[in-house]
Amino acid sequence: MIEAEQLSKMYTRGVYALRDVTLSIGKGEFVFLTGPSGAGKSTLLRLLLREELPTSGRLVVNGRTLQKMTPREVQAYRRTVGFVFQDFKLIRTRTVFENVAFVPRVLGMAADQQRRRAFQVLKLVGLQHRMNAFPPELSGGEQQRVAIARALINDPALVLADEPTGNLDPDLALDIMNLFREINARGTAVLVATHDRELIRRVGRRTITLEHGTLSEAVR
Amino acid sequence: MSAIKFSFSEAAISLWRGRRATSLSILTIVAAVFVLGVVLLATTNVERWAEGWRSAAEFSVYLADEIGAPERDAVRALIAGSSAVEAHEYVARDEAGRRFARMFPDLAGPASAGATMPASFEIRAKPAALDDGEADRLAARLRTQPGVTDVRFDRAWLDRVSRIVRAVRFAGLVLGAVLVCAAALTVASVVRLTLQARLQEIDIMYLVGAPLAFIRGPFIAEGVLQGGIGASLALAILAGAYFAVRGRLASTLGSAVPGLQFLPWTWIVLLLAGGLLLGCVGGFIASRSARAA
C-alpha cells in the first residue's frame, strides 16, 4: 500500500523533518505512527497526502509514485485517501449531514448518491440521529466521528489520521480507535499518527516510531 | 451535480451572507456601467442629431442690398450649374423679414422695426458633395462673386460639434475605463473576503481532490452575479433617467431638438455583457488566491 524509500524532507536552513526513512505498509494494515512532537509524523502524513513533496527518496502509494503526479493525478489520488485531523476540520456553518455530503458534492456526484452515501457512513459511525445538528452542538468525540464519516464517504483504500484523539479524553479516544479498527476490518488500510503510547498499547497494533525525523523502531 | 450549478448555488448563498460588502462592489459596477451608459447615450444622440443636420446642411448665400439683376443672375447660374447642389431657393428681402418674424416673434416687434433682412440664396447640398469637398469648393467660389456679402455654411460648426462629441466620448470612455478597473478591483477584494471566510472549505476541497472548477467556480460565479446585478441596475437607472430627461426636454424645447433615443439593443447587450465580464474578471482574480490561501 505504502512504500517509502530513503525518504527525506528538508525545510529551509538545512533542517531535516524526515531523513532517509524507509518503510512499508501493506494493504489493509492498521499501523500506528508515533514519536515525540517534532519527530516528523505530521510531515510524513503531509507527504502522503501529497500536500508537500519530498526533498529526496521515493514515496509510492497504491502503485503511484507521488512525486511524479500531474495536478489532475493528484486530485484523482486524493479521492482514494481519507484523512482525519486532530482539530476535526468541520465546517461550522453546515450541518453534520452537509459536512459529510460536502465531499461527494464537490466531486460532482449526483444528489441522490450524495444523500445515500452520507447516510450510510453516518450510520457506520453511529451518528445518523445527529445529522441535522451543527458541529458546535456536538461533543468532541461526536465531531471526530463526523470527520471520520467524511473521510470514509469516498470508500478510500487508505485512511490517514493525524492525532485524531489529541482533543479527546481517554475513553472517547478508545471509542474512536475502536471505530478505526472496525474500518480497518472492512479492508481499509489505516495509518494513525499519535504520541499516546498508552492508547497504542491498548489497541495493540504494528507501530512505527520516528525520532528526529528518522525511523527509530518498527515493531510488527 | 455540475460545477456550474454548484458554483452558482454556493455563490448565491455567499452573496446573501456577505450582502453588505457585496453591495459596495455592486455599487462600483453600477457607477462604472452608468457612466459608460451616459457617455454612450449622450454622444450617440448628439452624433445622430449632427448626422441629421449634416445631411440637411445648407449654405446661406447673403446678397448685398444694392446688388443688380445681372450679378444676382450670375450667382444663381453658378449655383444652378454646380453638381454639388441638390436644391436651391432665392429668398427676397421681404420674405426673409417674414421668416424672421415667424421664427422669432418676440424679436420681430418694435425693436426690429425698420431693420431689413438681406436677400439670400438657400442651398441644400448633396450628401456626396459634402463628403468629397465639392460643396466646400462651391462655397469658396460663391464668396468671391460680386454682390455676395457672406456665405454661411452649416458644415463648419457641424464639424466642430463632431470634434467636441468625439472628445467628450473619449474622455467619457477613459473615465469609464478607470471606473471599470476600480470596479473589477473592488469585486476582487470583496470576493477575496468571501474566500477568507471559506478557507476551511477550500482546504477540504483540495484535500479530497475536488476539481479546480468546483474550488474556483463559486468565486468566479460570485463575481459574475455581482457584475450582472450591477450592470442590470445601472441600465435600469439609465433608462429611468433617460425617460425623465426626455420628458423634460420635450416640454421645454418642444420640437427645437430632435427626439432623444435610448441606447440601441446592441449597446445594451454589450454593457450587460461588459458588467458580467467585469465581475467575472474580479472573481477570477480573487479565485487565483484560493490555492495560495
Short mmCIF file of C-alpha atoms in Angstrom, two decimals:
data_model
loop_
_atom_site.label_atom_id
_atom_site.label_comp_id
_atom_site.label_asym_id
_atom_site.label_seq_id
_atom_site.Cartn_x
_atom_site.Cartn_y
_atom_site.Cartn_z
CA MET A 1 0.00 0.00 0.00
CA ILE A 2 2.69 2.49 1.09
CA GLU A 3 6.35 2.17 0.14
CA ALA A 4 8.84 4.80 1.31
CA GLU A 5 12.46 4.53 0.20
CA GLN A 6 15.22 6.73 1.61
CA LEU A 7 12.56 9.39 2.06
CA SER A 8 13.82 12.80 3.22
CA LYS A 9 12.18 16.15 3.67
CA MET A 10 14.34 19.16 4.36
CA TYR A 11 12.93 22.58 5.17
CA THR A 12 14.86 25.82 4.98
CA ARG A 13 18.30 26.25 6.53
CA GLY A 14 19.16 22.58 6.26
CA VAL A 15 16.74 21.31 8.91
CA TYR A 16 15.51 17.80 8.15
CA ALA A 17 11.94 16.94 9.17
CA LEU A 18 12.46 13.43 7.77
CA ARG A 19 15.75 11.77 6.91
CA ASP A 20 16.29 8.55 4.96
CA VAL A 21 13.05 6.95 6.09
CA THR A 22 12.37 3.56 4.55
CA LEU A 23 9.17 1.78 5.47
CA SER A 24 6.43 -0.37 4.04
CA ILE A 25 2.76 -0.65 4.97
CA GLY A 26 0.68 -3.42 3.42
CA LYS A 27 -2.83 -3.30 2.02
CA GLY A 28 -5.50 -3.42 4.72
CA GLU A 29 -2.94 -2.92 7.51
CA PHE A 30 -3.53 -0.87 10.69
CA VAL A 31 -0.37 0.95 11.69
CA PHE A 32 0.43 3.49 14.36
CA LEU A 33 2.99 6.18 13.66
CA THR A 34 4.38 7.53 16.88
CA GLY A 35 7.17 9.64 18.27
CA PRO A 36 7.59 12.85 20.24
CA SER A 37 6.50 16.26 18.92
CA GLY A 38 8.70 17.35 16.01
CA ALA A 39 9.67 13.75 15.18
CA GLY A 40 8.28 14.06 11.65
CA LYS A 41 4.92 12.28 11.99
CA SER A 42 2.86 15.13 10.52
CA THR A 43 5.46 15.72 7.80
CA LEU A 44 5.13 12.10 6.70
CA LEU A 45 1.33 12.45 6.62
CA ARG A 46 1.61 15.65 4.58
CA LEU A 47 3.84 13.85 2.11
CA LEU A 48 1.31 11.01 1.96
CA LEU A 49 -1.50 13.50 1.34
CA ARG A 50 0.72 14.98 -1.34
CA GLU A 51 0.45 18.39 0.28
CA GLU A 52 4.24 18.55 0.11
CA LEU A 53 6.92 16.87 -1.97
CA PRO A 54 9.90 15.01 -0.50
CA THR A 55 13.33 16.53 -0.93
CA SER A 56 14.73 13.14 -1.90
CA GLY A 57 13.81 9.48 -1.92
CA ARG A 58 10.71 7.80 -3.28
CA LEU A 59 7.17 7.52 -1.97
CA VAL A 60 4.77 5.11 -3.63
CA VAL A 61 1.13 4.71 -2.59
CA ASN A 62 -1.06 2.09 -4.21
CA GLY A 63 1.42 1.80 -7.07
CA ARG A 64 1.56 5.55 -7.75
CA THR A 65 4.80 7.48 -7.26
CA LEU A 66 3.64 10.66 -5.54
CA GLN A 67 6.49 12.85 -6.81
CA LYS A 68 5.63 12.20 -10.45
CA MET A 69 1.97 13.18 -10.43
CA THR A 70 0.33 15.86 -12.54
CA PRO A 71 -2.15 18.15 -10.72
CA ARG A 72 -5.03 16.14 -12.19
CA GLU A 73 -3.46 12.89 -10.97
CA VAL A 74 -3.06 14.42 -7.52
CA GLN A 75 -6.81 15.15 -7.48
CA ALA A 76 -7.57 11.56 -8.51
CA TYR A 77 -5.14 10.19 -5.91
CA ARG A 78 -6.64 12.22 -3.07
CA ARG A 79 -10.07 10.80 -3.85
CA THR A 80 -8.67 7.41 -2.80
CA VAL A 81 -7.37 8.68 0.56
CA GLY A 82 -9.43 9.64 3.60
CA PHE A 83 -8.00 11.99 6.19
CA VAL A 84 -8.81 12.81 9.80
CA PHE A 85 -7.26 15.66 11.77
CA GLN A 86 -6.92 16.46 15.44
CA ASP A 87 -8.99 19.63 15.06
CA PHE A 88 -11.69 17.81 13.03
CA LYS A 89 -11.77 20.48 10.29
CA LEU A 90 -15.56 20.57 10.15
CA ILE A 91 -17.44 23.45 8.55
CA ARG A 92 -19.25 25.15 11.41
CA THR A 93 -21.98 26.68 9.27
CA ARG A 94 -23.06 23.34 7.75
CA THR A 95 -24.95 20.54 9.44
CA VAL A 96 -23.39 17.16 10.19
CA PHE A 97 -25.09 15.73 7.11
CA GLU A 98 -23.93 18.64 4.91
CA ASN A 99 -20.37 18.32 6.22
CA VAL A 100 -20.28 14.68 5.21
CA ALA A 101 -22.16 15.15 1.92
CA PHE A 102 -19.88 18.10 1.07
CA VAL A 103 -17.18 15.75 -0.24
CA PRO A 104 -19.28 13.89 -2.84
CA ARG A 105 -20.91 17.22 -3.69
CA VAL A 106 -17.62 18.90 -4.62
CA LEU A 107 -16.64 15.78 -6.52
CA GLY A 108 -19.68 16.21 -8.74
CA MET A 109 -21.63 13.16 -7.51
CA ALA A 110 -25.38 13.05 -8.19
CA ALA A 111 -27.56 14.43 -5.38
CA ASP A 112 -29.33 11.14 -4.54
CA GLN A 113 -25.97 9.34 -4.37
CA GLN A 114 -24.61 12.08 -2.10
CA ARG A 115 -27.52 11.58 0.30
CA ARG A 116 -27.34 7.81 0.26
CA ARG A 117 -23.59 7.66 0.88
CA ALA A 118 -23.70 10.33 3.59
CA PHE A 119 -26.44 8.48 5.43
CA GLN A 120 -24.56 5.17 5.13
CA VAL A 121 -21.33 6.49 6.64
CA LEU A 122 -23.14 8.44 9.36
CA LYS A 123 -24.88 5.20 10.30
CA LEU A 124 -21.49 3.46 10.31
CA VAL A 125 -20.10 5.94 12.85
CA GLY A 126 -23.36 5.89 14.84
CA LEU A 127 -24.38 9.50 14.22
CA GLN A 128 -27.36 9.19 11.91
CA HIS A 129 -29.58 10.61 14.68
CA ARG A 130 -27.49 13.83 14.85
CA MET A 131 -27.33 14.55 11.14
CA ASN A 132 -29.21 17.84 11.39
CA ALA A 133 -27.04 19.20 14.20
CA PHE A 134 -24.28 21.75 13.62
CA PRO A 135 -20.70 20.92 14.69
CA PRO A 136 -20.66 23.31 17.69
CA GLU A 137 -23.65 21.40 19.10
CA LEU A 138 -21.66 18.14 19.21
CA SER A 139 -19.17 16.75 21.73
CA GLY A 140 -15.52 16.37 20.70
CA GLY A 141 -15.96 12.63 20.21
CA GLU A 142 -19.02 13.16 18.04
CA GLN A 143 -17.22 15.80 15.96
CA GLN A 144 -14.37 13.39 15.36
CA ARG A 145 -16.88 10.71 14.31
CA VAL A 146 -18.28 13.16 11.77
CA ALA A 147 -14.76 13.78 10.48
CA ILE A 148 -14.24 10.01 10.20
CA ALA A 149 -17.56 9.64 8.37
CA ARG A 150 -16.41 12.33 5.93
CA ALA A 151 -13.10 10.50 5.45
CA LEU A 152 -14.94 7.29 4.61
CA ILE A 153 -17.54 8.63 2.22
CA ASN A 154 -15.38 8.01 -0.85
CA ASP A 155 -14.73 4.45 0.25
CA PRO A 156 -10.97 5.10 0.40
CA ALA A 157 -8.29 2.42 0.26
CA LEU A 158 -6.27 4.32 2.86
CA VAL A 159 -7.25 6.47 5.85
CA LEU A 160 -4.67 8.82 7.35
CA ALA A 161 -5.29 10.24 10.82
CA ASP A 162 -3.13 12.91 12.43
CA GLU A 163 -3.51 12.84 16.23
CA PRO A 164 -7.22 12.02 15.90
CA THR A 165 -7.65 11.60 19.66
CA GLY A 166 -5.50 14.56 20.69
CA ASN A 167 -8.52 16.58 21.81
CA LEU A 168 -10.44 13.71 23.43
CA ASP A 169 -10.45 12.12 26.89
CA PRO A 170 -9.08 8.52 27.16
CA ASP A 171 -12.47 6.76 26.99
CA LEU A 172 -13.57 8.70 23.92
CA ALA A 173 -10.11 8.15 22.40
CA LEU A 174 -10.55 4.41 22.76
CA ASP A 175 -14.02 4.65 21.17
CA ILE A 176 -12.51 6.41 18.18
CA MET A 177 -9.75 3.80 17.94
CA ASN A 178 -12.35 1.05 18.01
CA LEU A 179 -14.08 2.80 15.14
CA PHE A 180 -10.78 2.82 13.21
CA ARG A 181 -10.44 -0.89 13.96
CA GLU A 182 -13.92 -1.51 12.51
CA ILE A 183 -12.99 0.47 9.41
CA ASN A 184 -9.77 -1.50 9.10
CA ALA A 185 -11.70 -4.76 9.48
CA ARG A 186 -13.57 -3.83 6.30
CA GLY A 187 -10.25 -3.88 4.39
CA THR A 188 -9.21 -0.21 4.54
CA ALA A 189 -5.57 0.49 5.44
CA VAL A 190 -5.33 2.86 8.41
CA LEU A 191 -2.32 4.92 9.44
CA VAL A 192 -2.77 6.76 12.72
CA ALA A 193 -0.19 9.27 13.92
CA THR A 194 -0.29 9.66 17.70
CA HIS A 195 2.08 10.26 20.56
CA ASP A 196 -0.25 8.49 23.02
CA ARG A 197 1.76 5.38 23.95
CA GLU A 198 -0.93 4.13 26.33
CA LEU A 199 -3.54 4.17 23.56
CA ILE A 200 -1.17 2.30 21.24
CA ARG A 201 -0.59 -0.30 23.95
CA ARG A 202 -4.33 -0.77 24.49
CA VAL A 203 -5.10 -1.14 20.78
CA GLY A 204 -2.03 -3.29 20.17
CA ARG A 205 -1.16 -2.88 16.50
CA ARG A 206 2.04 -2.50 14.49
CA THR A 207 3.85 0.70 15.45
CA ILE A 208 6.40 2.77 13.55
CA THR A 209 8.38 5.14 15.70
CA LEU A 210 10.05 8.28 14.43
CA GLU A 211 12.58 10.36 16.30
CA HIS A 212 14.25 13.50 14.98
CA GLY A 213 12.98 12.62 11.51
CA THR A 214 14.49 9.14 11.41
CA LEU A 215 12.98 5.72 11.89
CA SER A 216 13.97 4.53 15.32
CA GLU A 217 11.80 1.49 15.78
CA ALA A 218 9.43 -0.58 13.65
CA VAL A 219 7.50 -3.16 15.61
CA ARG A 220 5.43 -5.81 13.94
CA MET B 1 -24.04 17.95 -9.75
CA SER B 2 -22.31 20.07 -12.36
CA ALA B 3 -19.60 22.53 -11.42
CA ILE B 4 -21.68 25.41 -12.83
CA LYS B 5 -24.76 24.53 -10.77
CA PHE B 6 -22.62 24.04 -7.67
CA SER B 7 -20.75 27.31 -8.27
CA PHE B 8 -23.86 29.44 -8.72
CA SER B 9 -25.75 27.92 -5.79
CA GLU B 10 -22.73 28.47 -3.50
CA ALA B 11 -22.23 31.98 -4.91
CA ALA B 12 -25.86 32.94 -4.29
CA ILE B 13 -25.60 31.81 -0.66
CA SER B 14 -22.32 33.65 -0.27
CA LEU B 15 -23.73 36.87 -1.79
CA TRP B 16 -26.61 36.81 0.67
CA ARG B 17 -24.35 36.13 3.64
CA GLY B 18 -21.98 38.96 2.70
CA ARG B 19 -24.63 41.32 1.41
CA ARG B 20 -23.11 44.44 2.98
CA ALA B 21 -19.70 44.06 1.37
CA THR B 22 -21.35 42.81 -1.80
CA SER B 23 -23.50 45.93 -2.12
CA LEU B 24 -20.31 48.01 -2.13
CA SER B 25 -18.87 46.18 -5.12
CA ILE B 26 -22.23 46.18 -6.89
CA LEU B 27 -22.38 49.96 -6.41
CA THR B 28 -18.98 50.41 -8.06
CA ILE B 29 -20.17 48.33 -11.01
CA VAL B 30 -23.35 50.41 -11.18
CA ALA B 31 -21.23 53.59 -11.22
CA ALA B 32 -18.91 52.28 -13.95
CA VAL B 33 -21.65 50.97 -16.23
CA PHE B 34 -23.85 54.01 -15.60
CA VAL B 35 -21.07 56.47 -16.55
CA LEU B 36 -20.32 54.48 -19.68
CA GLY B 37 -24.03 54.33 -20.47
CA VAL B 38 -24.49 58.09 -20.02
CA VAL B 39 -21.49 58.85 -22.23
CA LEU B 40 -22.70 56.48 -24.94
CA LEU B 41 -26.30 57.69 -24.69
CA ALA B 42 -25.35 61.38 -24.88
CA THR B 43 -22.75 61.08 -27.61
CA THR B 44 -24.85 58.68 -29.68
CA ASN B 45 -27.78 61.11 -29.64
CA VAL B 46 -25.69 64.18 -30.39
CA GLU B 47 -23.94 62.34 -33.21
CA ARG B 48 -27.29 61.25 -34.59
CA TRP B 49 -28.56 64.84 -34.49
CA ALA B 50 -25.36 66.12 -36.07
CA GLU B 51 -25.65 63.50 -38.80
CA GLY B 52 -29.23 64.57 -39.46
CA TRP B 53 -28.24 68.22 -39.60
CA ARG B 54 -25.26 67.38 -41.76
CA SER B 55 -27.42 65.58 -44.32
CA ALA B 56 -29.66 68.66 -44.42
CA ALA B 57 -26.73 71.06 -44.33
CA GLU B 58 -27.45 74.34 -46.04
CA PHE B 59 -25.49 77.25 -47.46
CA SER B 60 -26.89 80.64 -46.93
CA VAL B 61 -25.50 83.00 -49.56
CA TYR B 62 -26.26 86.59 -48.46
CA LEU B 63 -26.52 89.25 -51.13
CA ALA B 64 -25.73 92.94 -50.87
CA ASP B 65 -28.78 95.25 -50.76
CA GLU B 66 -27.55 97.12 -53.82
CA ILE B 67 -26.91 94.00 -55.94
CA GLY B 68 -28.03 94.32 -59.53
CA ALA B 69 -30.04 91.81 -61.50
CA PRO B 70 -27.08 90.65 -63.74
CA GLU B 71 -24.90 89.94 -60.69
CA ARG B 72 -27.76 88.11 -58.94
CA ASP B 73 -28.37 86.04 -62.08
CA ALA B 74 -24.66 85.21 -62.25
CA VAL B 75 -24.79 83.89 -58.69
CA ARG B 76 -27.96 81.94 -59.49
CA ALA B 77 -26.31 80.44 -62.59
CA LEU B 78 -23.25 79.40 -60.63
CA ILE B 79 -25.47 77.67 -58.06
CA ALA B 80 -27.74 76.03 -60.59
CA GLY B 81 -24.79 74.75 -62.63
CA SER B 82 -22.99 73.17 -59.70
CA SER B 83 -23.10 69.40 -59.30
CA ALA B 84 -22.90 69.90 -55.52
CA VAL B 85 -26.37 71.40 -55.26
CA GLU B 86 -29.45 69.32 -54.59
CA ALA B 87 -31.92 72.22 -54.34
CA HIS B 88 -31.80 75.97 -54.06
CA GLU B 89 -34.20 78.78 -53.38
CA TYR B 90 -34.00 82.57 -53.69
CA VAL B 91 -35.27 84.38 -50.58
CA ALA B 92 -36.08 88.02 -51.26
CA ARG B 93 -35.71 90.68 -48.55
CA ASP B 94 -39.47 90.78 -47.78
CA GLU B 95 -39.67 87.03 -47.50
CA ALA B 96 -36.56 86.98 -45.27
CA GLY B 97 -38.24 89.52 -42.98
CA ARG B 98 -41.40 87.43 -42.75
CA ARG B 99 -39.41 84.27 -41.94
CA PHE B 100 -37.54 86.10 -39.21
CA ALA B 101 -40.81 87.32 -37.70
CA ARG B 102 -42.20 83.79 -37.81
CA MET B 103 -39.16 82.23 -36.12
CA PHE B 104 -38.56 84.95 -33.54
CA PRO B 105 -41.90 86.64 -32.84
CA ASP B 106 -40.56 88.25 -29.63
CA LEU B 107 -37.75 89.98 -31.53
CA ALA B 108 -39.80 90.95 -34.55
CA GLY B 109 -41.62 93.74 -32.73
CA PRO B 110 -40.73 97.38 -32.42
CA ALA B 111 -37.03 96.60 -31.81
CA SER B 112 -36.63 95.30 -35.34
CA ALA B 113 -38.88 97.86 -36.93
CA GLY B 114 -37.15 99.50 -39.81
CA ALA B 115 -34.45 96.85 -39.93
CA THR B 116 -34.45 94.84 -43.11
CA MET B 117 -33.17 91.34 -43.71
CA PRO B 118 -30.78 90.75 -46.63
CA ALA B 119 -31.85 88.74 -49.62
CA SER B 120 -30.19 85.34 -49.95
CA PHE B 121 -29.95 82.04 -51.77
CA GLU B 122 -30.66 78.99 -49.58
CA ILE B 123 -28.87 75.97 -50.94
CA ARG B 124 -29.14 72.31 -49.85
CA ALA B 125 -26.03 70.40 -50.84
CA LYS B 126 -25.90 66.78 -51.98
CA PRO B 127 -24.54 64.43 -49.24
CA ALA B 128 -21.85 63.12 -51.62
CA ALA B 129 -20.71 66.71 -52.31
CA LEU B 130 -20.31 67.25 -48.57
CA ASP B 131 -18.01 64.25 -48.34
CA ASP B 132 -15.87 64.79 -51.44
CA GLY B 133 -15.28 68.54 -50.84
CA GLU B 134 -17.30 69.76 -53.87
CA ALA B 135 -19.61 71.72 -51.54
CA ASP B 136 -16.61 73.41 -49.90
CA ARG B 137 -15.26 74.43 -53.31
CA LEU B 138 -18.65 75.88 -54.31
CA ALA B 139 -18.79 77.87 -51.05
CA ALA B 140 -15.32 79.26 -51.77
CA ARG B 141 -16.28 80.30 -55.31
CA LEU B 142 -19.50 81.94 -54.12
CA ARG B 143 -17.58 84.04 -51.61
CA THR B 144 -15.66 85.65 -54.46
CA GLN B 145 -18.73 86.50 -56.53
CA PRO B 146 -19.58 90.23 -56.90
CA GLY B 147 -22.62 91.19 -54.80
CA VAL B 148 -22.15 88.35 -52.30
CA THR B 149 -21.57 89.71 -48.78
CA ASP B 150 -21.33 86.44 -46.86
CA VAL B 151 -21.60 82.68 -47.26
CA ARG B 152 -22.67 80.75 -44.18
CA PHE B 153 -22.08 77.04 -44.40
CA ASP B 154 -23.59 74.86 -41.57
CA ARG B 155 -20.93 72.27 -42.12
CA ALA B 156 -18.19 74.18 -40.33
CA TRP B 157 -19.95 74.21 -36.98
CA LEU B 158 -21.24 70.68 -37.51
CA ASP B 159 -17.64 69.58 -37.88
CA ARG B 160 -16.86 71.43 -34.67
CA VAL B 161 -19.78 69.66 -32.93
CA SER B 162 -18.46 66.31 -34.18
CA ARG B 163 -14.98 67.07 -32.85
CA ILE B 164 -16.43 68.03 -29.46
CA VAL B 165 -18.56 64.87 -29.39
CA ARG B 166 -15.52 62.74 -30.18
CA ALA B 167 -13.51 64.45 -27.43
CA VAL B 168 -16.35 64.05 -24.92
CA ARG B 169 -16.75 60.40 -25.88
CA PHE B 170 -13.01 59.78 -25.50
CA ALA B 171 -12.92 61.49 -22.10
CA GLY B 172 -16.03 59.56 -21.02
CA LEU B 173 -14.59 56.26 -22.15
CA VAL B 174 -11.33 56.97 -20.31
CA LEU B 175 -13.29 57.82 -17.16
CA GLY B 176 -15.42 54.70 -17.71
CA ALA B 177 -12.30 52.56 -18.13
CA VAL B 178 -10.87 53.91 -14.87
CA LEU B 179 -14.17 53.15 -13.12
CA VAL B 180 -14.27 49.69 -14.69
CA CYS B 181 -10.78 48.93 -13.34
CA ALA B 182 -11.78 50.24 -9.92
CA ALA B 183 -14.94 48.13 -10.01
CA ALA B 184 -13.01 44.99 -11.00
CA LEU B 185 -10.59 45.53 -8.13
CA THR B 186 -13.45 46.13 -5.69
CA VAL B 187 -15.16 42.93 -6.84
CA ALA B 188 -11.86 41.07 -6.44
CA SER B 189 -11.44 42.45 -2.91
CA VAL B 190 -14.98 41.59 -1.87
CA VAL B 191 -14.76 38.08 -3.33
CA ARG B 192 -11.41 37.68 -1.57
CA LEU B 193 -13.19 38.46 1.71
CA THR B 194 -15.59 35.61 0.96
CA LEU B 195 -12.63 33.43 0.18
CA GLN B 196 -11.08 34.22 3.56
CA ALA B 197 -14.32 33.23 5.26
CA ARG B 198 -14.30 29.91 3.43
CA LEU B 199 -10.66 28.91 3.82
CA GLN B 200 -11.50 25.72 5.63
CA GLU B 201 -13.90 24.62 2.91
CA ILE B 202 -11.25 25.34 0.29
CA ASP B 203 -8.71 23.37 2.31
CA ILE B 204 -11.07 20.40 2.49
CA MET B 205 -11.86 20.65 -1.21
CA TYR B 206 -8.17 20.49 -2.09
CA LEU B 207 -7.59 17.58 0.27
CA VAL B 208 -10.44 15.47 -1.10
CA GLY B 209 -9.28 16.07 -4.67
CA ALA B 210 -12.12 18.33 -5.79
CA PRO B 211 -11.72 19.52 -9.39
CA LEU B 212 -10.45 23.08 -9.80
CA ALA B 213 -13.79 24.10 -11.32
CA PHE B 214 -15.51 23.30 -8.01
CA ILE B 215 -12.87 25.14 -5.98
CA ARG B 216 -12.60 28.31 -8.04
CA GLY B 217 -16.02 28.22 -9.66
CA PRO B 218 -18.02 29.68 -6.74
CA PHE B 219 -15.76 32.74 -6.57
CA ILE B 220 -15.94 33.40 -10.29
CA ALA B 221 -19.72 32.84 -10.18
CA GLU B 222 -19.95 35.32 -7.31
CA GLY B 223 -18.15 37.94 -9.42
CA VAL B 224 -20.38 37.19 -12.40
CA LEU B 225 -23.52 37.58 -10.27
CA GLN B 226 -22.25 40.87 -8.87
CA GLY B 227 -21.41 42.09 -12.37
CA GLY B 228 -24.80 41.02 -13.74
CA ILE B 229 -26.75 42.62 -10.91
CA GLY B 230 -24.64 45.81 -11.09
CA ALA B 231 -24.96 46.19 -14.86
CA SER B 232 -28.72 45.49 -14.79
CA LEU B 233 -29.22 48.08 -12.05
CA ALA B 234 -27.11 50.64 -13.94
CA LEU B 235 -29.13 50.11 -17.13
CA ALA B 236 -32.40 50.38 -15.20
CA ILE B 237 -31.26 53.67 -13.62
CA LEU B 238 -30.05 54.90 -17.00
CA ALA B 239 -33.42 54.08 -18.57
CA GLY B 240 -35.23 55.88 -15.72
CA ALA B 241 -33.00 58.94 -16.11
CA TYR B 242 -33.49 58.85 -19.88
CA PHE B 243 -37.28 58.89 -19.67
CA ALA B 244 -37.20 61.70 -17.09
CA VAL B 245 -34.85 63.85 -19.19
CA ARG B 246 -36.74 63.13 -22.41
CA GLY B 247 -39.99 64.23 -20.81
CA ARG B 248 -38.45 67.44 -19.52
CA LEU B 249 -36.72 68.24 -22.83
CA ALA B 250 -39.92 67.69 -24.76
CA SER B 251 -41.83 70.07 -22.52
CA THR B 252 -39.20 72.84 -22.54
CA LEU B 253 -37.66 72.67 -26.01
CA GLY B 254 -40.57 71.30 -27.97
CA SER B 255 -39.51 70.39 -31.50
CA ALA B 256 -36.37 72.53 -31.47
CA VAL B 257 -34.30 69.44 -30.62
CA PRO B 258 -34.98 66.20 -32.48
CA GLY B 259 -36.27 63.31 -30.35
CA LEU B 260 -33.93 61.56 -27.92
CA GLN B 261 -33.37 57.87 -28.45
CA PHE B 262 -32.31 55.28 -25.87
CA LEU B 263 -29.27 53.11 -26.48
CA PRO B 264 -29.66 50.58 -29.28
CA TRP B 265 -30.06 46.93 -28.23
CA THR B 266 -26.52 46.08 -29.27
CA TRP B 267 -25.14 48.65 -26.80
CA ILE B 268 -27.46 47.43 -24.05
CA VAL B 269 -26.34 43.83 -24.58
CA LEU B 270 -22.69 44.95 -24.73
CA LEU B 271 -22.98 46.92 -21.48
CA LEU B 272 -24.68 43.97 -19.77
CA ALA B 273 -22.05 41.57 -21.11
CA GLY B 274 -19.37 44.05 -20.03
CA GLY B 275 -20.76 44.07 -16.49
CA LEU B 276 -20.78 40.28 -16.40
CA LEU B 277 -17.24 40.16 -17.78
CA LEU B 278 -16.08 42.76 -15.28
CA GLY B 279 -17.48 40.68 -12.40
CA CYS B 280 -16.01 37.54 -13.91
CA VAL B 281 -12.55 39.14 -14.10
CA GLY B 282 -12.82 40.34 -10.47
CA GLY B 283 -13.95 36.89 -9.33
CA PHE B 284 -11.21 35.21 -11.34
CA ILE B 285 -8.54 37.47 -9.83
CA ALA B 286 -9.82 36.58 -6.36
CA SER B 287 -10.08 32.88 -7.12
CA ARG B 288 -6.43 32.76 -8.10
CA SER B 289 -5.55 33.33 -4.47
CA ALA B 290 -7.56 30.23 -3.44
CA ARG B 291 -4.54 27.99 -3.88
CA ALA B 292 -2.20 30.38 -2.11
CA ALA B 293 -4.72 30.68 0.72
#
